[in-house]
Backbone as XML, in Angstrom:
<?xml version="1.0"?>
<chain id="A" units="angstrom">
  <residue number="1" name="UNK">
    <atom name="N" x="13.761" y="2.917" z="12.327"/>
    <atom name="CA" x="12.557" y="2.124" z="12.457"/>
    <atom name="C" x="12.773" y="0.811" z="11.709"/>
  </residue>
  <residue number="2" name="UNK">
    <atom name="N" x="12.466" y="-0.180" z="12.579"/>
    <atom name="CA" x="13.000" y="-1.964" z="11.427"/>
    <atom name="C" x="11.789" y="-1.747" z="10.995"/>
  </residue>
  <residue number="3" name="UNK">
    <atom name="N" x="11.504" y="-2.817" z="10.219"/>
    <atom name="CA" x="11.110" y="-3.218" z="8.888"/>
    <atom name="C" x="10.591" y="-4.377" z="9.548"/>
  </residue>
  <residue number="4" name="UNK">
    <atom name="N" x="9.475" y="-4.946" z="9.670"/>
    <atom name="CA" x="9.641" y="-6.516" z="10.351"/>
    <atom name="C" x="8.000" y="-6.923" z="9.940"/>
  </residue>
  <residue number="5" name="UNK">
    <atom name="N" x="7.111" y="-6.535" z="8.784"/>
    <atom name="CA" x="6.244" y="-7.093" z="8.295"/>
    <atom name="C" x="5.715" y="-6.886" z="6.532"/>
  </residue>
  <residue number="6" name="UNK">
    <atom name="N" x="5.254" y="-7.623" z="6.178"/>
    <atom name="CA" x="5.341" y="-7.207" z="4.664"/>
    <atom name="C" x="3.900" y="-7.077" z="4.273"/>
  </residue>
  <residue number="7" name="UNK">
    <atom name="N" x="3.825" y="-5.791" z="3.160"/>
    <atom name="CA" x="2.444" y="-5.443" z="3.128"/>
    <atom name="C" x="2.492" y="-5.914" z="1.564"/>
  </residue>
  <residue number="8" name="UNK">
    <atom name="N" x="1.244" y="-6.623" z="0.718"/>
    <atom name="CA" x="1.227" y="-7.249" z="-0.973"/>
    <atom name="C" x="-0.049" y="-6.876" z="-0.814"/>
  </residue>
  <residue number="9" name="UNK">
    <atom name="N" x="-0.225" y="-5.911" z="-2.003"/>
    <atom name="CA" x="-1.089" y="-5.664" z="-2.752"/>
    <atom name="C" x="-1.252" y="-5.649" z="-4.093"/>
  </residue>
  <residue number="10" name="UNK">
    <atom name="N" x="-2.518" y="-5.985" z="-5.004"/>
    <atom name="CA" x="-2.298" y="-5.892" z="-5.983"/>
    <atom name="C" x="-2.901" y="-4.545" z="-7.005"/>
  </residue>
  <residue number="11" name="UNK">
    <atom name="N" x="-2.086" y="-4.141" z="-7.840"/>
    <atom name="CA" x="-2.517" y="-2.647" z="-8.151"/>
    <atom name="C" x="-2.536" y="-2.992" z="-10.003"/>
  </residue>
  <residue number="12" name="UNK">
    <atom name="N" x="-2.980" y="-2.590" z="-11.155"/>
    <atom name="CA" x="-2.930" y="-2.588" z="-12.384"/>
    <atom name="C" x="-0.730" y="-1.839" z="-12.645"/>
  </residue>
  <residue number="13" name="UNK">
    <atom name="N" x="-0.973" y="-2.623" z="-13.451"/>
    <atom name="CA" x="0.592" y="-2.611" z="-13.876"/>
    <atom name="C" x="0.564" y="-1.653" z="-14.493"/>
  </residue>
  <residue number="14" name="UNK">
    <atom name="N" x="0.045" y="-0.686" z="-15.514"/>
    <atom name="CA" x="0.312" y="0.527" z="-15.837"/>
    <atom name="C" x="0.495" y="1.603" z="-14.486"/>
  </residue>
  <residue number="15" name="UNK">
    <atom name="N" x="-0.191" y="1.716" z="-13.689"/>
    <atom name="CA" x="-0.071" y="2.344" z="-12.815"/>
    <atom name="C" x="0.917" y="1.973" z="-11.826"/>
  </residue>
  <residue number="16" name="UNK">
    <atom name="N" x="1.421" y="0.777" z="-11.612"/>
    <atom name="CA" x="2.784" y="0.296" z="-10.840"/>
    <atom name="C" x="3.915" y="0.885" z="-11.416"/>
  </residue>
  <residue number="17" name="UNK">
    <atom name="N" x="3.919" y="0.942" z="-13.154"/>
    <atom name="CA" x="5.005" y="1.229" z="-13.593"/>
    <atom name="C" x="4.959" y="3.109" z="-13.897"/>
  </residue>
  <residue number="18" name="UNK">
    <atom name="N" x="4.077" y="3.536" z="-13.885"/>
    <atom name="CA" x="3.990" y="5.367" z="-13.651"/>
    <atom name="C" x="5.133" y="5.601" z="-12.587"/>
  </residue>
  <residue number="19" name="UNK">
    <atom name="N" x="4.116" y="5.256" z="-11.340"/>
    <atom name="CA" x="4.666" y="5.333" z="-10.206"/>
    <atom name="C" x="6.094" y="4.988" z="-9.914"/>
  </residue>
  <residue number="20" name="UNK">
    <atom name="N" x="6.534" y="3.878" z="-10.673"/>
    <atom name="CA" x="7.659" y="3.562" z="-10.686"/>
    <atom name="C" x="8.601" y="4.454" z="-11.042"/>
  </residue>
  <residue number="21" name="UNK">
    <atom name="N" x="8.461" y="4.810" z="-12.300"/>
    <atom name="CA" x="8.771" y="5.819" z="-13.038"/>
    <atom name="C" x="9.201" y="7.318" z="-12.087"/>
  </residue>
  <residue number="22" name="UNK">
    <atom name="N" x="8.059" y="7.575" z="-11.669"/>
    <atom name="CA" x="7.874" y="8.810" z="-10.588"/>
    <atom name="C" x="8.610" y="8.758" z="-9.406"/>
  </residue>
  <residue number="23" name="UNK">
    <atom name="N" x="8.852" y="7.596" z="-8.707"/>
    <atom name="CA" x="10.052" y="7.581" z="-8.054"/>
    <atom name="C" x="10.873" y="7.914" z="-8.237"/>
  </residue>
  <residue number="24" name="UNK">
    <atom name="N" x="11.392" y="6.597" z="-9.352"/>
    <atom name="CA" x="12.810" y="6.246" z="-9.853"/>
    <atom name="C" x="13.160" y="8.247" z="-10.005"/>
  </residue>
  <residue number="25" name="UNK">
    <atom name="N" x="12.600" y="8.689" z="-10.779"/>
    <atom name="CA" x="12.706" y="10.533" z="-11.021"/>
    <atom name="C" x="13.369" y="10.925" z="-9.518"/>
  </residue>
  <residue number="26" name="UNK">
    <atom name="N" x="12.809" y="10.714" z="-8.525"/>
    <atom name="CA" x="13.165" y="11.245" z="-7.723"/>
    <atom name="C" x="14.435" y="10.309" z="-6.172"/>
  </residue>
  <residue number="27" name="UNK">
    <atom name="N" x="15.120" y="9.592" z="-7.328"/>
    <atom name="CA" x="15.881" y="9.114" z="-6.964"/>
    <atom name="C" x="15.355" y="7.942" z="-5.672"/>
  </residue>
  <residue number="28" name="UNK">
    <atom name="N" x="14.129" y="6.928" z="-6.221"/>
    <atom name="CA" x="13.855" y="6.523" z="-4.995"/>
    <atom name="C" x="13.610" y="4.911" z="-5.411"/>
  </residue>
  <residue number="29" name="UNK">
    <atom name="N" x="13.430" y="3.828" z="-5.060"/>
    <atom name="CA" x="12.275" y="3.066" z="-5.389"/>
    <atom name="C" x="11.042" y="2.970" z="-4.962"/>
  </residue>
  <residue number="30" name="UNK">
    <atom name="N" x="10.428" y="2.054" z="-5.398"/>
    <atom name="CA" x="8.814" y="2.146" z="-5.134"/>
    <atom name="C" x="8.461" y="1.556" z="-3.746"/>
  </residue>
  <residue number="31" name="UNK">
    <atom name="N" x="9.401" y="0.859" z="-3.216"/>
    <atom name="CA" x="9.274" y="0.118" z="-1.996"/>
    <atom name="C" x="9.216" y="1.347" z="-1.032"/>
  </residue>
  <residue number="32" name="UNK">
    <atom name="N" x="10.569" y="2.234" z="-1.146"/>
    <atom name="CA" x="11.145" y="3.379" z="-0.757"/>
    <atom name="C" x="9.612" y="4.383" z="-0.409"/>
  </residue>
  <residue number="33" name="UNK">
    <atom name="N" x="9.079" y="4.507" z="-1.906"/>
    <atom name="CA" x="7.838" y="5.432" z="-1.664"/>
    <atom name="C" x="7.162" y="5.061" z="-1.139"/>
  </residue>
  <residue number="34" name="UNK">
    <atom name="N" x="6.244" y="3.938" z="-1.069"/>
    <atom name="CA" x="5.302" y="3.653" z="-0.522"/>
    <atom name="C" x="5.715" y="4.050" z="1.302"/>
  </residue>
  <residue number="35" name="UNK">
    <atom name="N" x="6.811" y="3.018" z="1.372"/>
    <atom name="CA" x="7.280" y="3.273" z="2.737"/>
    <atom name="C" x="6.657" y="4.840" z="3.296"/>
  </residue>
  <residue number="36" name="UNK">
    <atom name="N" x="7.080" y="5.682" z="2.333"/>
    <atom name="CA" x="7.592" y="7.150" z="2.519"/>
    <atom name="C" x="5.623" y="7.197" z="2.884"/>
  </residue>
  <residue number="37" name="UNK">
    <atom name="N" x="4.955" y="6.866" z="2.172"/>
    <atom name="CA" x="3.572" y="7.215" z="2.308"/>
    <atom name="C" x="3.219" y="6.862" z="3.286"/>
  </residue>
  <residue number="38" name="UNK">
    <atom name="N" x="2.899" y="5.808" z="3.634"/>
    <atom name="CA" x="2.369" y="4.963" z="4.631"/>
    <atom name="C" x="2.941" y="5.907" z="6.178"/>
  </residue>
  <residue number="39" name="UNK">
    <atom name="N" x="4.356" y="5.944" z="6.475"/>
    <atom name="CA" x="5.062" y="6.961" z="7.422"/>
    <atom name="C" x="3.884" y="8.005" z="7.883"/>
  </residue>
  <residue number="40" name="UNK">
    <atom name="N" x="3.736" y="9.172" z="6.033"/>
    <atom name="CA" x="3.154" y="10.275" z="6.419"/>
    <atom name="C" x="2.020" y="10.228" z="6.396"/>
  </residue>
  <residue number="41" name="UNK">
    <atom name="N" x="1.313" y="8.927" z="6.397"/>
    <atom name="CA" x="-0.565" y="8.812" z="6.648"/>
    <atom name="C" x="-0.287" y="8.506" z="8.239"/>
  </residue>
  <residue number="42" name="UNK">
    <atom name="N" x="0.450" y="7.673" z="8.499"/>
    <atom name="CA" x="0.526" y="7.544" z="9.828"/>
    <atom name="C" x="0.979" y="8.781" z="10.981"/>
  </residue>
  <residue number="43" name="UNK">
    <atom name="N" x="1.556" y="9.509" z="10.330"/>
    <atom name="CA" x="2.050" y="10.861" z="11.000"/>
    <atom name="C" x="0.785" y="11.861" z="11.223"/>
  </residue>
  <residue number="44" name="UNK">
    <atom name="N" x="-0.173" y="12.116" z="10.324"/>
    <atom name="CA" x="-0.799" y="13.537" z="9.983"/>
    <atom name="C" x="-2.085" y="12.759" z="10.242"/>
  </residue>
  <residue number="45" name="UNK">
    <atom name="N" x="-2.326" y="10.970" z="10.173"/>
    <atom name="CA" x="-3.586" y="10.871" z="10.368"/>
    <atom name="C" x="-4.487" y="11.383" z="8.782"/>
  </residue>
  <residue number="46" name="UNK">
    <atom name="N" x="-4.094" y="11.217" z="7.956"/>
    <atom name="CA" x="-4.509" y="11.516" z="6.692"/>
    <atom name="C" x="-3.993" y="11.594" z="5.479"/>
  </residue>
  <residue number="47" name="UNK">
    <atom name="N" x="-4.980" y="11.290" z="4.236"/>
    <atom name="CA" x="-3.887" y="11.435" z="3.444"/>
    <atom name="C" x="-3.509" y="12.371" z="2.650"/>
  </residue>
  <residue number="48" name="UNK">
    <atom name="N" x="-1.641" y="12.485" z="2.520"/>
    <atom name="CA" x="-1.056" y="13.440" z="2.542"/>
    <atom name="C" x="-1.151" y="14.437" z="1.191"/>
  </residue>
  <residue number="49" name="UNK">
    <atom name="N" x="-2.441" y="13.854" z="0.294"/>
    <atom name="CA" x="-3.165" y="14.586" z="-1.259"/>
    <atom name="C" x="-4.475" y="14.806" z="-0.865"/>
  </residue>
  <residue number="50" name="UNK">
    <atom name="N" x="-5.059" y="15.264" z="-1.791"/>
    <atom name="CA" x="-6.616" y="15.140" z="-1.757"/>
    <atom name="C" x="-6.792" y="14.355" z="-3.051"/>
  </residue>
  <residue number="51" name="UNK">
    <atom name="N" x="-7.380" y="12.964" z="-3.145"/>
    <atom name="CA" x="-7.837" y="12.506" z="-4.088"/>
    <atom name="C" x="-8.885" y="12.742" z="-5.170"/>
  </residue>
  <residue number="52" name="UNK">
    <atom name="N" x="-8.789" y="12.939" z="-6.062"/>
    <atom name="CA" x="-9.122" y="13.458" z="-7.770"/>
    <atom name="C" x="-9.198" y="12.333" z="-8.248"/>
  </residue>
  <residue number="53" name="UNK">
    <atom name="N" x="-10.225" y="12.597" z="-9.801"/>
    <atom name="CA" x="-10.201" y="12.018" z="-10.706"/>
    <atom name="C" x="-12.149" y="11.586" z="-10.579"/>
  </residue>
  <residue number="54" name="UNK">
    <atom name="N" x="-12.597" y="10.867" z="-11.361"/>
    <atom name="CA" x="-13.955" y="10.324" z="-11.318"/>
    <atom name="C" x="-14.523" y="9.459" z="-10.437"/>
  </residue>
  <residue number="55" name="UNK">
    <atom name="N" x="-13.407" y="8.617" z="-9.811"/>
    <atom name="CA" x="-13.967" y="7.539" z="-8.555"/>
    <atom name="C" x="-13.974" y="8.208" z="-7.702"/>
  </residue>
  <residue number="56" name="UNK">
    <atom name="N" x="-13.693" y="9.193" z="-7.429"/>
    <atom name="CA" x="-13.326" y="10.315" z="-6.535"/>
    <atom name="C" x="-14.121" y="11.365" z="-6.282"/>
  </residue>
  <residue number="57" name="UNK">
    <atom name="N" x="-15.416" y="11.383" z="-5.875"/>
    <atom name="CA" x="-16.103" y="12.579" z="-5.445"/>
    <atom name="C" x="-15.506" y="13.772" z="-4.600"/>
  </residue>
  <residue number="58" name="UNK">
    <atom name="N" x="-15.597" y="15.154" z="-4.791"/>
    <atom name="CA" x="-15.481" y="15.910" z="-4.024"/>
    <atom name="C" x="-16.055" y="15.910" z="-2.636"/>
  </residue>
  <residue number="59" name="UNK">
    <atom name="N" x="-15.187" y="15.459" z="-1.788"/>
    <atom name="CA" x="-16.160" y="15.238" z="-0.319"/>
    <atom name="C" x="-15.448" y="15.337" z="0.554"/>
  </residue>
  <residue number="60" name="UNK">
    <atom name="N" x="-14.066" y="15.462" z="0.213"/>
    <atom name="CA" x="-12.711" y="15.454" z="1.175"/>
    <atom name="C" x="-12.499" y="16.752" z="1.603"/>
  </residue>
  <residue number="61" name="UNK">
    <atom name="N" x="-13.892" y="17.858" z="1.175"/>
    <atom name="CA" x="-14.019" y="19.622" z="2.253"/>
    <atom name="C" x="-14.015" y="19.182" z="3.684"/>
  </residue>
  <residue number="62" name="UNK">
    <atom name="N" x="-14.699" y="18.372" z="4.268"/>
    <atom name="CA" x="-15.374" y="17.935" z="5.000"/>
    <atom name="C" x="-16.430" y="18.387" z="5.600"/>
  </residue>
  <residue number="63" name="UNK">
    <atom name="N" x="-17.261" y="18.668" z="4.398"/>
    <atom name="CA" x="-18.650" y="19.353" z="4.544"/>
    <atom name="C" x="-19.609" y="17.882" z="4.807"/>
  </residue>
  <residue number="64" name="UNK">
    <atom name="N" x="-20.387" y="18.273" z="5.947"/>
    <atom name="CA" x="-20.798" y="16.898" z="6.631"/>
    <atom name="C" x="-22.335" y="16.616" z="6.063"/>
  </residue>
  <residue number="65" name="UNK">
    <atom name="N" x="-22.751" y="17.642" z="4.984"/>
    <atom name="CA" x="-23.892" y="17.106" z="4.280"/>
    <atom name="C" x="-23.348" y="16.639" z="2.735"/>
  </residue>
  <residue number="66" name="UNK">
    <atom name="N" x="-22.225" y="17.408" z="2.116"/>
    <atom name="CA" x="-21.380" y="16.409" z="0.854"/>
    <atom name="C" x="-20.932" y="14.898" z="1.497"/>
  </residue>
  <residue number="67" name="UNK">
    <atom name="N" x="-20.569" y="14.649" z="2.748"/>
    <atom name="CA" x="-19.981" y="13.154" z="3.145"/>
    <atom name="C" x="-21.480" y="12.078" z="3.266"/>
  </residue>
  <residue number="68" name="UNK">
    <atom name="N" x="-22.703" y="12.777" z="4.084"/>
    <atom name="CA" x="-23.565" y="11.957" z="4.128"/>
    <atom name="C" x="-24.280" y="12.127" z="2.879"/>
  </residue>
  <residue number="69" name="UNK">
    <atom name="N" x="-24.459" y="12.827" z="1.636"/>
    <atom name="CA" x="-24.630" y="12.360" z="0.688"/>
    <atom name="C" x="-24.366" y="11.510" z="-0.206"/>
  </residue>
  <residue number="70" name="UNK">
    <atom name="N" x="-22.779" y="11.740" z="-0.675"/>
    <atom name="CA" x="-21.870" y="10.615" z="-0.516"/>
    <atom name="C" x="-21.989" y="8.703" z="0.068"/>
  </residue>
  <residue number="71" name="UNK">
    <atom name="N" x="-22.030" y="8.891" z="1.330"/>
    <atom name="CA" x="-22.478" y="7.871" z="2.013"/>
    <atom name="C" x="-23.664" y="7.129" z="1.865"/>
  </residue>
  <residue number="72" name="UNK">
    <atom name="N" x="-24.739" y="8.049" z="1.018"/>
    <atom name="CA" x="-26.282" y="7.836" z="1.336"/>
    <atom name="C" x="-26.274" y="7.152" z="-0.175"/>
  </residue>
  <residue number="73" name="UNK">
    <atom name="N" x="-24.855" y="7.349" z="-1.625"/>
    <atom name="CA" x="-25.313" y="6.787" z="-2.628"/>
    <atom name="C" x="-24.512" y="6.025" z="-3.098"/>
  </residue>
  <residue number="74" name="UNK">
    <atom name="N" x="-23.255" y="5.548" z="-1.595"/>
    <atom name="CA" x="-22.644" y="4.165" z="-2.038"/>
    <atom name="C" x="-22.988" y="2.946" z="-0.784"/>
  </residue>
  <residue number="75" name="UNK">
    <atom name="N" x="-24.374" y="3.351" z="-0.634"/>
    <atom name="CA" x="-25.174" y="2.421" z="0.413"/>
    <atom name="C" x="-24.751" y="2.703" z="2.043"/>
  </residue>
  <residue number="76" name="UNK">
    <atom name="N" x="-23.776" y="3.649" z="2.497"/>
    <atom name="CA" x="-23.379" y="3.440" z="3.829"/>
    <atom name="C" x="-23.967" y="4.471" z="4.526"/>
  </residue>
  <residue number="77" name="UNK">
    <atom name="N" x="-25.092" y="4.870" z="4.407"/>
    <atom name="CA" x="-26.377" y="6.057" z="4.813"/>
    <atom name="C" x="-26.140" y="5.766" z="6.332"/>
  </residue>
  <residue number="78" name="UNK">
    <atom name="N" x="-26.267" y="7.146" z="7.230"/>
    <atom name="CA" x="-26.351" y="6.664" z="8.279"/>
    <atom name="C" x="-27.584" y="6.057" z="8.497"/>
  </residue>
  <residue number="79" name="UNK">
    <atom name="N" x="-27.826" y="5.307" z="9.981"/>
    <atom name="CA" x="-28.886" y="4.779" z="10.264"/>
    <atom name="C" x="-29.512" y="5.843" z="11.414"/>
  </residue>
  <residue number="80" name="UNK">
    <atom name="N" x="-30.958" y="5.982" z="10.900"/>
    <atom name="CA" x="-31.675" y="7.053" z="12.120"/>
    <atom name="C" x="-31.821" y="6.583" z="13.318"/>
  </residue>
</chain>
């Protein structure tokens, strides 16, 4: 598969350099990983963890009254 567009984002540098870190461990670079991610979101149509931590509500069951709750208290409520 070529390579023929470039994706820049900007992320906090402690967390660039974890990740970095977490590669490099697994014999990779970070260009390498991301690549590797992006592939398997595009493959499975999802992403390939379930996201954790506090910004992160439990909602990824896909229980469809946890998502429209969710939705209903970061303003994107459905409309009746």
């Amino acid at each position: 598969m070529s390579k023929n567009t470039t994706l820049t984002i900007r992320v906090n540098q402690d967390v660039k350099d974890q990740a970095s870190k977490v590669a490099s461990g697994m014999g990779l670079d970070l260009n390498t990983a991301v690549n590797m991610f992006l592939v398997e979101v595009g493959k499975s149509n999802k992403l390939p963890f379930t996201p954790t931590g506090p910004e992160f509500p439990d909602i990824w069951n896909d229980d469809p009254k946890d998502i429209a709750d969710f939705n209903k208290r970061i303003g994107l409520a459905d409309k009746p």
